[in-house]
Coordinates of C-alpha atoms in Angstrom, one line a residue:
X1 CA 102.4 139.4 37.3
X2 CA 105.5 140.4 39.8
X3 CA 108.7 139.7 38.5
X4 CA 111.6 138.0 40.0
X5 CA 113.2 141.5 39.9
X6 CA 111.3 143.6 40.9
X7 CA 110.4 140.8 44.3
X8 CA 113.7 141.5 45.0
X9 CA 113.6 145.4 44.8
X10 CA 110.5 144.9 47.2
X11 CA 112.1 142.6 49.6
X12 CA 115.8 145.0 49.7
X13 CA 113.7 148.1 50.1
X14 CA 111.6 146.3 53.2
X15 CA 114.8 145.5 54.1
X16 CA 116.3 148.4 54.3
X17 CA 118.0 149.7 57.4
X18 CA 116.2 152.9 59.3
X19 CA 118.5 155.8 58.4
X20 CA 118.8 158.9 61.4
X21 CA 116.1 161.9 61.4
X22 CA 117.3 164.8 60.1
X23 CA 118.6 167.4 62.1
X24 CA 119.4 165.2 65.0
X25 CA 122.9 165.5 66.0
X26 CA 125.5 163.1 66.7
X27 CA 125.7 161.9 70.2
X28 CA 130.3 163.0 71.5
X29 CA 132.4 160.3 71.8
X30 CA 132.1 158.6 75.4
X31 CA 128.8 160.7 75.8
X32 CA 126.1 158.0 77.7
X33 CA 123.2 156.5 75.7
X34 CA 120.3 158.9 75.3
X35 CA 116.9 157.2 75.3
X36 CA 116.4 157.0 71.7
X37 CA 119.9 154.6 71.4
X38 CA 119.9 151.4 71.6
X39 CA 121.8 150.9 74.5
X40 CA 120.2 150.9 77.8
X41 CA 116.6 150.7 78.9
X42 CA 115.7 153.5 76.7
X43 CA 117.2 151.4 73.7
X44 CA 115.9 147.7 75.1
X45 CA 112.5 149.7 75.3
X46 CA 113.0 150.8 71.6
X47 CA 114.0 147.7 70.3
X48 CA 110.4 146.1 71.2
X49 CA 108.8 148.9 70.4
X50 CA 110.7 148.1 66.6
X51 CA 110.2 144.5 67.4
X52 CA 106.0 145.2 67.8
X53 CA 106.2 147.6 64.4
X54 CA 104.6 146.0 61.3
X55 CA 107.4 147.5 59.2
X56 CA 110.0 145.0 61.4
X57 CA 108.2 142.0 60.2
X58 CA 108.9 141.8 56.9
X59 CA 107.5 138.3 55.0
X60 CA 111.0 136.4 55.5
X61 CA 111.3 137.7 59.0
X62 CA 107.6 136.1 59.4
X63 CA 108.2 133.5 57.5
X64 CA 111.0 132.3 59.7
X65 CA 109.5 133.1 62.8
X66 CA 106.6 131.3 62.7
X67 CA 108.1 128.4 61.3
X68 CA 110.7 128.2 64.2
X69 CA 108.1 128.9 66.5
X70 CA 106.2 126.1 64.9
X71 CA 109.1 123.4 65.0
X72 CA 109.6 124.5 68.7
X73 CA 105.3 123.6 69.5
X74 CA 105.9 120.5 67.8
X75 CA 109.1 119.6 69.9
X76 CA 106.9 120.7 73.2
X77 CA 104.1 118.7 72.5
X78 CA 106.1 115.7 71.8
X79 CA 108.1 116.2 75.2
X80 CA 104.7 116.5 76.7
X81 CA 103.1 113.6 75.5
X82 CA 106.2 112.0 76.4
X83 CA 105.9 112.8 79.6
X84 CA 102.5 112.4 80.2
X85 CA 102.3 108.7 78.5
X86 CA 105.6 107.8 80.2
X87 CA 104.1 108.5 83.4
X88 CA 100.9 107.0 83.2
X89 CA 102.8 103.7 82.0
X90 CA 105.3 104.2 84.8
X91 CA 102.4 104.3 87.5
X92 CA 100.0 101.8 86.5
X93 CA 103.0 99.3 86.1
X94 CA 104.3 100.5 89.4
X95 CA 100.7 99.5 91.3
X96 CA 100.1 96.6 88.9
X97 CA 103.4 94.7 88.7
X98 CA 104.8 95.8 91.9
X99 CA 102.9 97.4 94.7
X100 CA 100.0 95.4 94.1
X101 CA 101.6 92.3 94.0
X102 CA 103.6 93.3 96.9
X103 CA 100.4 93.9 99.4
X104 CA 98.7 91.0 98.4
X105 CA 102.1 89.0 99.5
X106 CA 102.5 90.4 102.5
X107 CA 98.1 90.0 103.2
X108 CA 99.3 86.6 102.5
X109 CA 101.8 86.2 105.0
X110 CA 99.0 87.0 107.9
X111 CA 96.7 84.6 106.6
X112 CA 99.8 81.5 106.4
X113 CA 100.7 82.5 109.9
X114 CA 97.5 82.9 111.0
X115 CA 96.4 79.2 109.4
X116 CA 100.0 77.8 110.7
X117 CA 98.5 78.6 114.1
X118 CA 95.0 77.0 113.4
X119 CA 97.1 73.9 111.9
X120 CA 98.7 73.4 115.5
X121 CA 95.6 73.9 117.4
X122 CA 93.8 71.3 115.7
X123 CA 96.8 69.1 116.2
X124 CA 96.4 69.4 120.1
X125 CA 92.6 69.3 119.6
X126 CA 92.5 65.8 117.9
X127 CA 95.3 64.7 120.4
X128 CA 96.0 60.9 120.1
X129 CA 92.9 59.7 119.6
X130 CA 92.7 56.7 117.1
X131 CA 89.4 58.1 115.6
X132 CA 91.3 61.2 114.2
X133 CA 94.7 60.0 112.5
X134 CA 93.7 60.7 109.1
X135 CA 92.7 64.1 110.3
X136 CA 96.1 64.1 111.8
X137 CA 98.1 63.6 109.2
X138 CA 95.7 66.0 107.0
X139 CA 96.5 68.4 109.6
X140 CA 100.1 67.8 110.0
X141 CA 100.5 68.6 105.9
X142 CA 98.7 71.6 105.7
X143 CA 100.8 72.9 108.8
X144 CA 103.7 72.1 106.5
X145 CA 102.6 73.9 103.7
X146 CA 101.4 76.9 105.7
X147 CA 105.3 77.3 107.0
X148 CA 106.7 77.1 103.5
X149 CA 104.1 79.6 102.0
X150 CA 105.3 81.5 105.1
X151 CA 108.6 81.1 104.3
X152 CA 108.5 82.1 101.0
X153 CA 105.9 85.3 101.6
X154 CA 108.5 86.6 104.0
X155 CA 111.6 86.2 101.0
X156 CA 109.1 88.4 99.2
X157 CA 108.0 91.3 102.1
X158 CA 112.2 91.2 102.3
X159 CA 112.7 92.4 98.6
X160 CA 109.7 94.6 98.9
X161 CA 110.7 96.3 101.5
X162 CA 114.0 97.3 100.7
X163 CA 113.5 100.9 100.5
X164 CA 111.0 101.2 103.3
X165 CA 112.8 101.0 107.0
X166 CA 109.5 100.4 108.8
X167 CA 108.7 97.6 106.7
X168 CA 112.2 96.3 107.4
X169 CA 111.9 96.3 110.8
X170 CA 108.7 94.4 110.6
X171 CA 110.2 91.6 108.0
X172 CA 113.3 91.2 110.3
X173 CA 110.7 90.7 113.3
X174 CA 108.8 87.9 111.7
X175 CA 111.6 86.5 110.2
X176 CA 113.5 86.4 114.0
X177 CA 110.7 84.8 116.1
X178 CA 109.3 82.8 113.5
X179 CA 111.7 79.9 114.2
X180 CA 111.0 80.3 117.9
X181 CA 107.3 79.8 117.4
X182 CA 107.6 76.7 115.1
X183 CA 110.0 75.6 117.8
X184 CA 107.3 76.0 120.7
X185 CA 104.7 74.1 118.2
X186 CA 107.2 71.3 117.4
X187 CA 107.5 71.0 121.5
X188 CA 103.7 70.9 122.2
X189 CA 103.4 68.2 119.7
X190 CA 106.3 66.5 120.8
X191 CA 104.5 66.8 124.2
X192 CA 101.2 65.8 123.0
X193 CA 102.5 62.7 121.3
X194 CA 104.3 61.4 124.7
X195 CA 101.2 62.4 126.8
X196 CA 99.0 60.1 124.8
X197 CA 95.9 62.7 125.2
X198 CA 92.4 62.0 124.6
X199 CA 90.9 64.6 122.2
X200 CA 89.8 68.0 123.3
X201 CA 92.1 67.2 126.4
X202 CA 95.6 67.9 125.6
X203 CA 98.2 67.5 128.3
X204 CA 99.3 70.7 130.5
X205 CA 102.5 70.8 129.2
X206 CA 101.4 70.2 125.7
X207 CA 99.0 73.1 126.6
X208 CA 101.3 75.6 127.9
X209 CA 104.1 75.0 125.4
X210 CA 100.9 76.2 123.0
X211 CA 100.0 79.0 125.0
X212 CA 103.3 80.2 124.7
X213 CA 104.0 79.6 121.0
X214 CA 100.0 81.3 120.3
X215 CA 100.9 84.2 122.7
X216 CA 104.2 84.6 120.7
X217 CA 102.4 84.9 117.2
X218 CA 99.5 86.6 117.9
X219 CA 101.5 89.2 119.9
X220 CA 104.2 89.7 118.1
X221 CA 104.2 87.8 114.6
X222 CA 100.6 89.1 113.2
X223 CA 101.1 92.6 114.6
X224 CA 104.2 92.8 112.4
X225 CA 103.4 90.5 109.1
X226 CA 100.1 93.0 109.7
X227 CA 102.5 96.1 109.4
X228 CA 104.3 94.7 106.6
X229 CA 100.4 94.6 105.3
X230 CA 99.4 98.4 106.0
X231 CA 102.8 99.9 104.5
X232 CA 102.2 98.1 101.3
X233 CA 98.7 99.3 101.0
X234 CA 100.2 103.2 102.1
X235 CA 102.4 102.5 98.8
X236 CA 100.1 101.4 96.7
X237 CA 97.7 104.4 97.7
X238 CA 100.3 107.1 97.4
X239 CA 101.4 105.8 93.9
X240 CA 98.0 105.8 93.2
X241 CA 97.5 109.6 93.9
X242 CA 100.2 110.6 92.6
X243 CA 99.7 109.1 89.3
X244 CA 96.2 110.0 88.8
X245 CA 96.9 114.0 89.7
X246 CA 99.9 113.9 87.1
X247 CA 97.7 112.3 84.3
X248 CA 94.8 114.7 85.0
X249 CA 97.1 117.6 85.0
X250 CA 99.2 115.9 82.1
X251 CA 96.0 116.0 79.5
X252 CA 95.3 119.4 80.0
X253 CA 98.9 120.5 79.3
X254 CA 99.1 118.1 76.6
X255 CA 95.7 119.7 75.2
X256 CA 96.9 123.1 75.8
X257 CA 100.2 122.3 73.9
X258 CA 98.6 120.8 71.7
X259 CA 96.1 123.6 70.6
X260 CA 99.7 126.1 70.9
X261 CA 101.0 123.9 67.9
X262 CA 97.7 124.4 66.0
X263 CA 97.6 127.5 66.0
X264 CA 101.2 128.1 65.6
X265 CA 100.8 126.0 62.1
X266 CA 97.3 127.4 61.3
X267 CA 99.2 131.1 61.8
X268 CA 102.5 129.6 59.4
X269 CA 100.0 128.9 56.5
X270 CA 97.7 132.0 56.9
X271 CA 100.9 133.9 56.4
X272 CA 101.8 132.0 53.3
X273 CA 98.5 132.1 51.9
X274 CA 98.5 136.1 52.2
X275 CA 102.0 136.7 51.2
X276 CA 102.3 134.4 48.6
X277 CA 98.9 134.5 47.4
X278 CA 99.1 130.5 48.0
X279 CA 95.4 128.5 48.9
X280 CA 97.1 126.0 50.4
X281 CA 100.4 124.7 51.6
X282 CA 100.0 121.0 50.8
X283 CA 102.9 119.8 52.9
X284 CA 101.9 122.4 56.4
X285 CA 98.1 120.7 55.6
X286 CA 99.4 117.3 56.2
X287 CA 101.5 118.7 58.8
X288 CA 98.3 120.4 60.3
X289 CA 96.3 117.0 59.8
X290 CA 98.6 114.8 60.8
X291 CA 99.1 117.1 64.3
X292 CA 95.7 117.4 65.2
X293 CA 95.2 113.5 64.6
X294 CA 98.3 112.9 66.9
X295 CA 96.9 114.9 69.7
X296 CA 93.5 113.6 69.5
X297 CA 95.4 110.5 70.0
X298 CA 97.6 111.4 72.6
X299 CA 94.4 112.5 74.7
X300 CA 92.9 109.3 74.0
X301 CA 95.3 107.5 75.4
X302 CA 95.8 109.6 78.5
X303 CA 92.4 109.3 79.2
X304 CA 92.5 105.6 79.0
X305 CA 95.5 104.8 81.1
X306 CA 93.5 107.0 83.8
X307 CA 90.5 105.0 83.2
X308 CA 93.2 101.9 83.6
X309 CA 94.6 103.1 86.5
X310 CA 91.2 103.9 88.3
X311 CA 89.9 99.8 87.5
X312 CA 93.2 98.5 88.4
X313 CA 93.6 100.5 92.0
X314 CA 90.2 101.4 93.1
X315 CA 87.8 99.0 91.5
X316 CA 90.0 96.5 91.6
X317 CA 93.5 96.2 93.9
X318 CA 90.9 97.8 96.7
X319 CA 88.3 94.8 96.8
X320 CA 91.7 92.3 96.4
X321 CA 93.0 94.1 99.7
X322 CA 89.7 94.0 101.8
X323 CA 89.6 90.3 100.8
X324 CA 92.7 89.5 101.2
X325 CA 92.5 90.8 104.9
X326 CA 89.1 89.2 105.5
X327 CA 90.7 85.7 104.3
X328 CA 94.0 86.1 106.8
X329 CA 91.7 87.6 109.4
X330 CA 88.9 84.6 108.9
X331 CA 92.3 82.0 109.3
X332 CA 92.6 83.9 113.0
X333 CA 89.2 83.8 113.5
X334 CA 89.0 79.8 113.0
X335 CA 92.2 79.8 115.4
X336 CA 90.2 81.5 117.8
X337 CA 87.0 78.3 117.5
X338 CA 89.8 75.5 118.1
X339 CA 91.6 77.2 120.7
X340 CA 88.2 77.7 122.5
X341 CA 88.2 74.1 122.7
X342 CA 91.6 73.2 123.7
X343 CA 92.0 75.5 126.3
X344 CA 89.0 76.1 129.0
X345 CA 91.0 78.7 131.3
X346 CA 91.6 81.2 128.0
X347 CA 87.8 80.1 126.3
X348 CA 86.4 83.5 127.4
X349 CA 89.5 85.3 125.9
X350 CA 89.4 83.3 122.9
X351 CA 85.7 83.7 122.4
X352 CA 86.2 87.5 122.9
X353 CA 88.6 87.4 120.1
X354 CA 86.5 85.7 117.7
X355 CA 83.5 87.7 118.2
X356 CA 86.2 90.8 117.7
X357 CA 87.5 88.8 114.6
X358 CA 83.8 88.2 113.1
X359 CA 83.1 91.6 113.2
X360 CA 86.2 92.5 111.2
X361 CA 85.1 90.6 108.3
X362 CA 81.1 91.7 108.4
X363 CA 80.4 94.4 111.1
X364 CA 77.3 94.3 112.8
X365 CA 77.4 97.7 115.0
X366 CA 76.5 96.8 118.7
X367 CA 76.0 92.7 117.5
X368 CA 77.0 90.2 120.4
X369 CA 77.6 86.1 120.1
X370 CA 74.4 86.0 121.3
X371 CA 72.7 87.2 118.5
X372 CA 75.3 88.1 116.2
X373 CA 73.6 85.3 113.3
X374 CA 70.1 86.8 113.7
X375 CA 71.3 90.2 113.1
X376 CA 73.5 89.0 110.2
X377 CA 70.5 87.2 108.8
X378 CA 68.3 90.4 108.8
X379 CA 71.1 92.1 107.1
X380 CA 71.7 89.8 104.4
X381 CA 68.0 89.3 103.4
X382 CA 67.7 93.5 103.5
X383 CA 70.8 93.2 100.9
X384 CA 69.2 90.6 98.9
X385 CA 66.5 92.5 99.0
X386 CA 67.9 95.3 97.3
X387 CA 71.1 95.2 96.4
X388 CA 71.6 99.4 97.0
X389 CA 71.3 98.7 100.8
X390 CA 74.4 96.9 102.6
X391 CA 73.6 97.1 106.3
X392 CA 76.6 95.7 107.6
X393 CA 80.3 96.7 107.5
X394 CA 83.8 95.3 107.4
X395 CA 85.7 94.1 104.9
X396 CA 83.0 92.3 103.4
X397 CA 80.8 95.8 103.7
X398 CA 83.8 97.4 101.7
X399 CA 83.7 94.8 99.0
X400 CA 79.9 94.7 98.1
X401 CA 80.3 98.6 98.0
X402 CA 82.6 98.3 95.6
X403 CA 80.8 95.4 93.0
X404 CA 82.3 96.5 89.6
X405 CA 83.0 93.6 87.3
X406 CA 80.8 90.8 85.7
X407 CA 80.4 87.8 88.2
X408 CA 81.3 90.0 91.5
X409 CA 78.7 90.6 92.8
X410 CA 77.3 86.8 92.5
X411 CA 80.6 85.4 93.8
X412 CA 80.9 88.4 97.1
X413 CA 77.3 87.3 98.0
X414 CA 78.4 84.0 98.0
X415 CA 81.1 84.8 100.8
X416 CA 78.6 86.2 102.5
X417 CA 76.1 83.0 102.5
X418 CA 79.2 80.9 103.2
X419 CA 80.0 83.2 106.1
X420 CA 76.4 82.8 107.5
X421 CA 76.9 79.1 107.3
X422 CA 79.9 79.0 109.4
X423 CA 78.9 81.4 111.8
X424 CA 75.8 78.7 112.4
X425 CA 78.2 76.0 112.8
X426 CA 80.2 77.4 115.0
X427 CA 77.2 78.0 117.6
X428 CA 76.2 74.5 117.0
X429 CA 80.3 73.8 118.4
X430 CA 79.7 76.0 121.7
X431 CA 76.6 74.4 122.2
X432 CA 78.4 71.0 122.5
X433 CA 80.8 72.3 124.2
X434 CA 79.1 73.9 126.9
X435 CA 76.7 70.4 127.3
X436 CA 79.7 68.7 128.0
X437 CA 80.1 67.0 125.1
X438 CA 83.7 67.8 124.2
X439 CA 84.6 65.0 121.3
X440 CA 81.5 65.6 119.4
X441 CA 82.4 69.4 119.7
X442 CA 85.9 68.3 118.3
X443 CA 84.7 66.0 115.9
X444 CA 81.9 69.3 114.5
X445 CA 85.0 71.6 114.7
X446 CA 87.4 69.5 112.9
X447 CA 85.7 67.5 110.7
X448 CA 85.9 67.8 107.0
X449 CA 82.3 66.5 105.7
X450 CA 79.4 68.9 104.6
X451 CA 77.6 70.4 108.0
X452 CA 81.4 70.5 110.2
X453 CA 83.0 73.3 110.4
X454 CA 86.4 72.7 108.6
X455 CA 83.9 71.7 105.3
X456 CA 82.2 75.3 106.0
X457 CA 85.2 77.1 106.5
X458 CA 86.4 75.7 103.3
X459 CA 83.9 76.4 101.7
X460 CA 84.0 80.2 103.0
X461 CA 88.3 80.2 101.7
X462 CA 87.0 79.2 98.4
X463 CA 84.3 81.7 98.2
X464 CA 86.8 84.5 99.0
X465 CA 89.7 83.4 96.6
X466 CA 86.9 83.2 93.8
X467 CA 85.9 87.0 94.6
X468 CA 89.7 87.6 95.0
X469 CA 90.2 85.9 91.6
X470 CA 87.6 87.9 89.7
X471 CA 88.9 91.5 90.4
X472 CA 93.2 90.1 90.2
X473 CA 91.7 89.5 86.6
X474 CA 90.4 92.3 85.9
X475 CA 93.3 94.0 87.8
X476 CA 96.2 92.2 85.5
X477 CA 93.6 92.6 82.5
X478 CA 93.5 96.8 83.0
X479 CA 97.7 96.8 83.5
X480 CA 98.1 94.7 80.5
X481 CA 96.0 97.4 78.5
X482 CA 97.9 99.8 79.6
X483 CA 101.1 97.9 78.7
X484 CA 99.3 97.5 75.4
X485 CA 98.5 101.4 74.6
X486 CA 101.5 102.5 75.7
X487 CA 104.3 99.8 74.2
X488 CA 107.6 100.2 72.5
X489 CA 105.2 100.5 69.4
X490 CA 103.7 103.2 70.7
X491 CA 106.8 105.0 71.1
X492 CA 108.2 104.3 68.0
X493 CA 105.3 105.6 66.0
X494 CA 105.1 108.7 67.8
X495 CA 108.6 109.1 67.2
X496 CA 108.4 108.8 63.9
X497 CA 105.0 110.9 63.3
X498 CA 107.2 113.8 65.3
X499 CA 109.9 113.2 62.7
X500 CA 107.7 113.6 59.9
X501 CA 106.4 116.7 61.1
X502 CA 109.4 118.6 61.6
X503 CA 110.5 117.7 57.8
X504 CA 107.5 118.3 56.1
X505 CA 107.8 122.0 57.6
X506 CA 111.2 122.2 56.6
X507 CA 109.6 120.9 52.9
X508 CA 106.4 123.3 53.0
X509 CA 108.3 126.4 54.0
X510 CA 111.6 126.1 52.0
X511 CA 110.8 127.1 48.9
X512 CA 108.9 130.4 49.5
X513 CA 112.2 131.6 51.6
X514 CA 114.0 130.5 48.7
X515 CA 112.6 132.9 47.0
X516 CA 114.7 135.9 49.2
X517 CA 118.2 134.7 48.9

């Protein structure tokens, strides 16, 4: 056995400084460097060269070099997985708690305004007609509500937009002409009232006082609140990048960190092993073990928050958005039916517009009024038929091409049936309409029982908000897990796991440099 002593003979002697070749002769004072010094590049080239020797790296110089470049791996890869976990939490709670929420707000401002609009139609449809003042008042409330959810969507698009100029402009828009269309409305029915009107025959002044408030909305009001819509969806998609490429990046630096720190401790106990004729280092094993566990960890979790942020943005917020825009554009398109009625001179217009409307929500390519249901109909039994095959577009195309959770597709299908049903009574409307017979059109257009089209279109609001419901669940259900993997827990034990790495080095390596002083 080596004793104490004679270790330390060993160790002085490996120690020892390099003494001058013999024969070589002392460089004059002031004389520059020659390239064997140490000064200059001859010397910095020299100095690696006795950096790279095996003689230079004697065991405590080894010793002490891996295990600083150990602690330092250790340090890196818990900056990384901070990083990379802090990210992945910063971006899914950025689309999920804000952005999200902030697009489906400002969707929701085009489909109050929109319905405001329909509200105030139907009051000039029904007119004062003694047969229609339950409807009238019905009417009258929902118009009410429509302006305070309109109210309260804009306070929202306001705060959302605060760091977004064009978005600004286009909150500051609604919010100025806003009063002057409720204004024009209030007028017409102000108008209406005095006229005494029969239904489907408001007064011209009633009628123009519309025109103007309709004009004023759909030219200026649903252009911007529709602005407001697209700059919140551009956020959302740009966060959405941007967070995926930085956790896809983020797990292969955290894996190649993580492999660096491995190896780095694998190295640390080889060297002990072989110097010290040790098995094992018990303390650099758990270090080793409790590492490789960490990272295996840290990948998991990066892999799920992508996985998160994938359900939450494209499976999800994507089929809330194309609903949400088929709901405030379906609001428009119902518009469109009761100003048919109410205003002969514009019907062609306002016919043009729904058929332009209907098409946005399920696009039949080259489909007219005409036969715009029989198409549909051939397209939704082709569907049914096998569900791979979705021969129609629009934002209903875009949500049955994206059927991801349990109940979806069953509740998007069901838009579509409810769609097809009010598209057939909304033929059933012109029909009358055309024959003349103008209050049974009005009382098929406004009326609230099963076969009318307010029941249908009902029906069709419901059906969307179900679908919508389904994937805002699984939406808030992917951020929450997320929030979950990724909570102050999370931190805390990471923090400590990083703690109890760096000491038990310090522990494992300690006494074998002890062993030099």
């Amino acid at each position: 056995m080596t004793t104490s002593t004679e270790r330390r003979t060993a160790t002085s002697q490996e120690q020892a400084p390099e003494v001058a070749s013999e024969g070589a002769d002392p460089a004059p004072p002031g004389a520059p460097a020659r390239s064997g010094d140490f000064g200059g590049f001859g010397g910095l080239g020299r100095r690696l060269r006795t950096v790279g020797s095996r003689a230079h790296w004697t065991t405590p110089r080894l010793v002490r070099g891996l295990t600083a470049l150990s602690l330092a791996t250790l340090l890196g890869l818990g900056a990384t997985a901070t990083v990379v976990l802090a990210g992945a939490r910063d971006g899914t709670d950025a689309i999920g708690h804000r952005a999200a929420p902030q697009a489906t707000r400002a969707a929701d401002l085009y489909f109050a305004l929109s319905d405001m609009d329909a509200q105030a139609a139907d009051l000039l449809l029904v007119g004062a007609d003694p047969d229609y003042t339950t409807l009238r008042k019905q009417t009258l409330d929902t118009y009410e509500q429509r302006r305070a959810q309109a109210d309260d969507d804009l306070q929202q698009a306001a705060r959302a937009a605060a760091d977004d100029p064009a978005g600004q402009r286009a909150v500051r828009l609604v919010l100025d002409r806003l009063g002057s269309y409720e204004a024009l409305v209030a007028r017409a029915q102000l108008l209406e009232d005095q006229a005494g009107a029969p239904a489907g025959q408001p007064s011209p002044a009633a009628l123009e006082a519309y025109r103007q408030a309709t004009d004023l909305l759909r030219q200026q009001l649903l252009p911007a609140a529709d602005r407001v819509t697209v700059a919140n969806d551009a956020s959302v998609e740009r966060v959405y990048q941007q967070q995926r490429d930085a956790l896809g990046s983020g797990w292969w630096w955290l894996l190649a960190v993580g492999l660096v720190t491995l190896s780095a401790l694998l190295g640390l106990q080889r060297a002990l092993a072989l110097r010290f004729r040790r098995v094992v280092n018990p303390a650099l094993a758990a270090v080793t073990l409790l590492t490789g566990v960490a990272l295996v960890i840290g990948l998991n979790l990066t892999g799920r928050a992508e996985d998160h942020l994938v359900t939450a943005k494209s499976n999800a917020y994507d089929s809330v958005a194309a609903l949400s825009r088929a709901r405030a554009v379906a609001f428009d398109m119902n518009a469109d039916e009761s100003r048919y009625l109410i205003d002969p001179a514009r019907a062609a217009a306002y016919e043009q517009t729904f058929v332009e409307q209907t098409q946005a929500i399920a696009r039949i390519e080259g489909a007219t009024l005409a036969d715009y249901n029989t198409r549909l109909a051939d397209a939704a039994a082709r569907h049914r038929a096998d569900h791979a095959v979705i021969p129609f577009g629009g934002y209903l195309g875009s949500e049955l091409h994206n059927i991801t959770f349990p109940g979806e597709r069953d509740a998007a299908e069901h838009v579509l049936d409810t769609f097809q049903q009010y598209q057939l009574t909304d033929r059933k409307i012109r029909e009358l309409r055309a024959a003349g017979k103008v209050k049974e059109a009005v009382t098929l257009d406004t009326g609230l029982s099963k076969g009318q089209s307010n029941y249908d279109f009902e029906q069709l609001g419901n059906a969307i908000g179900d679908t919508i419901a389904i994937n805002s669940g699984a939406m808030d259900r992917a951020v929450a897990e997320t929030d979950g993997d990724l909570d102050g827990t999370t931190a805390a034990l990471a923090a400590g796991a990083l703690a109890v790495a760096l000491a038990l080095t310090a522990i494992g390596v300690r006494p074998r440099l002890r062993e030099y002083r």
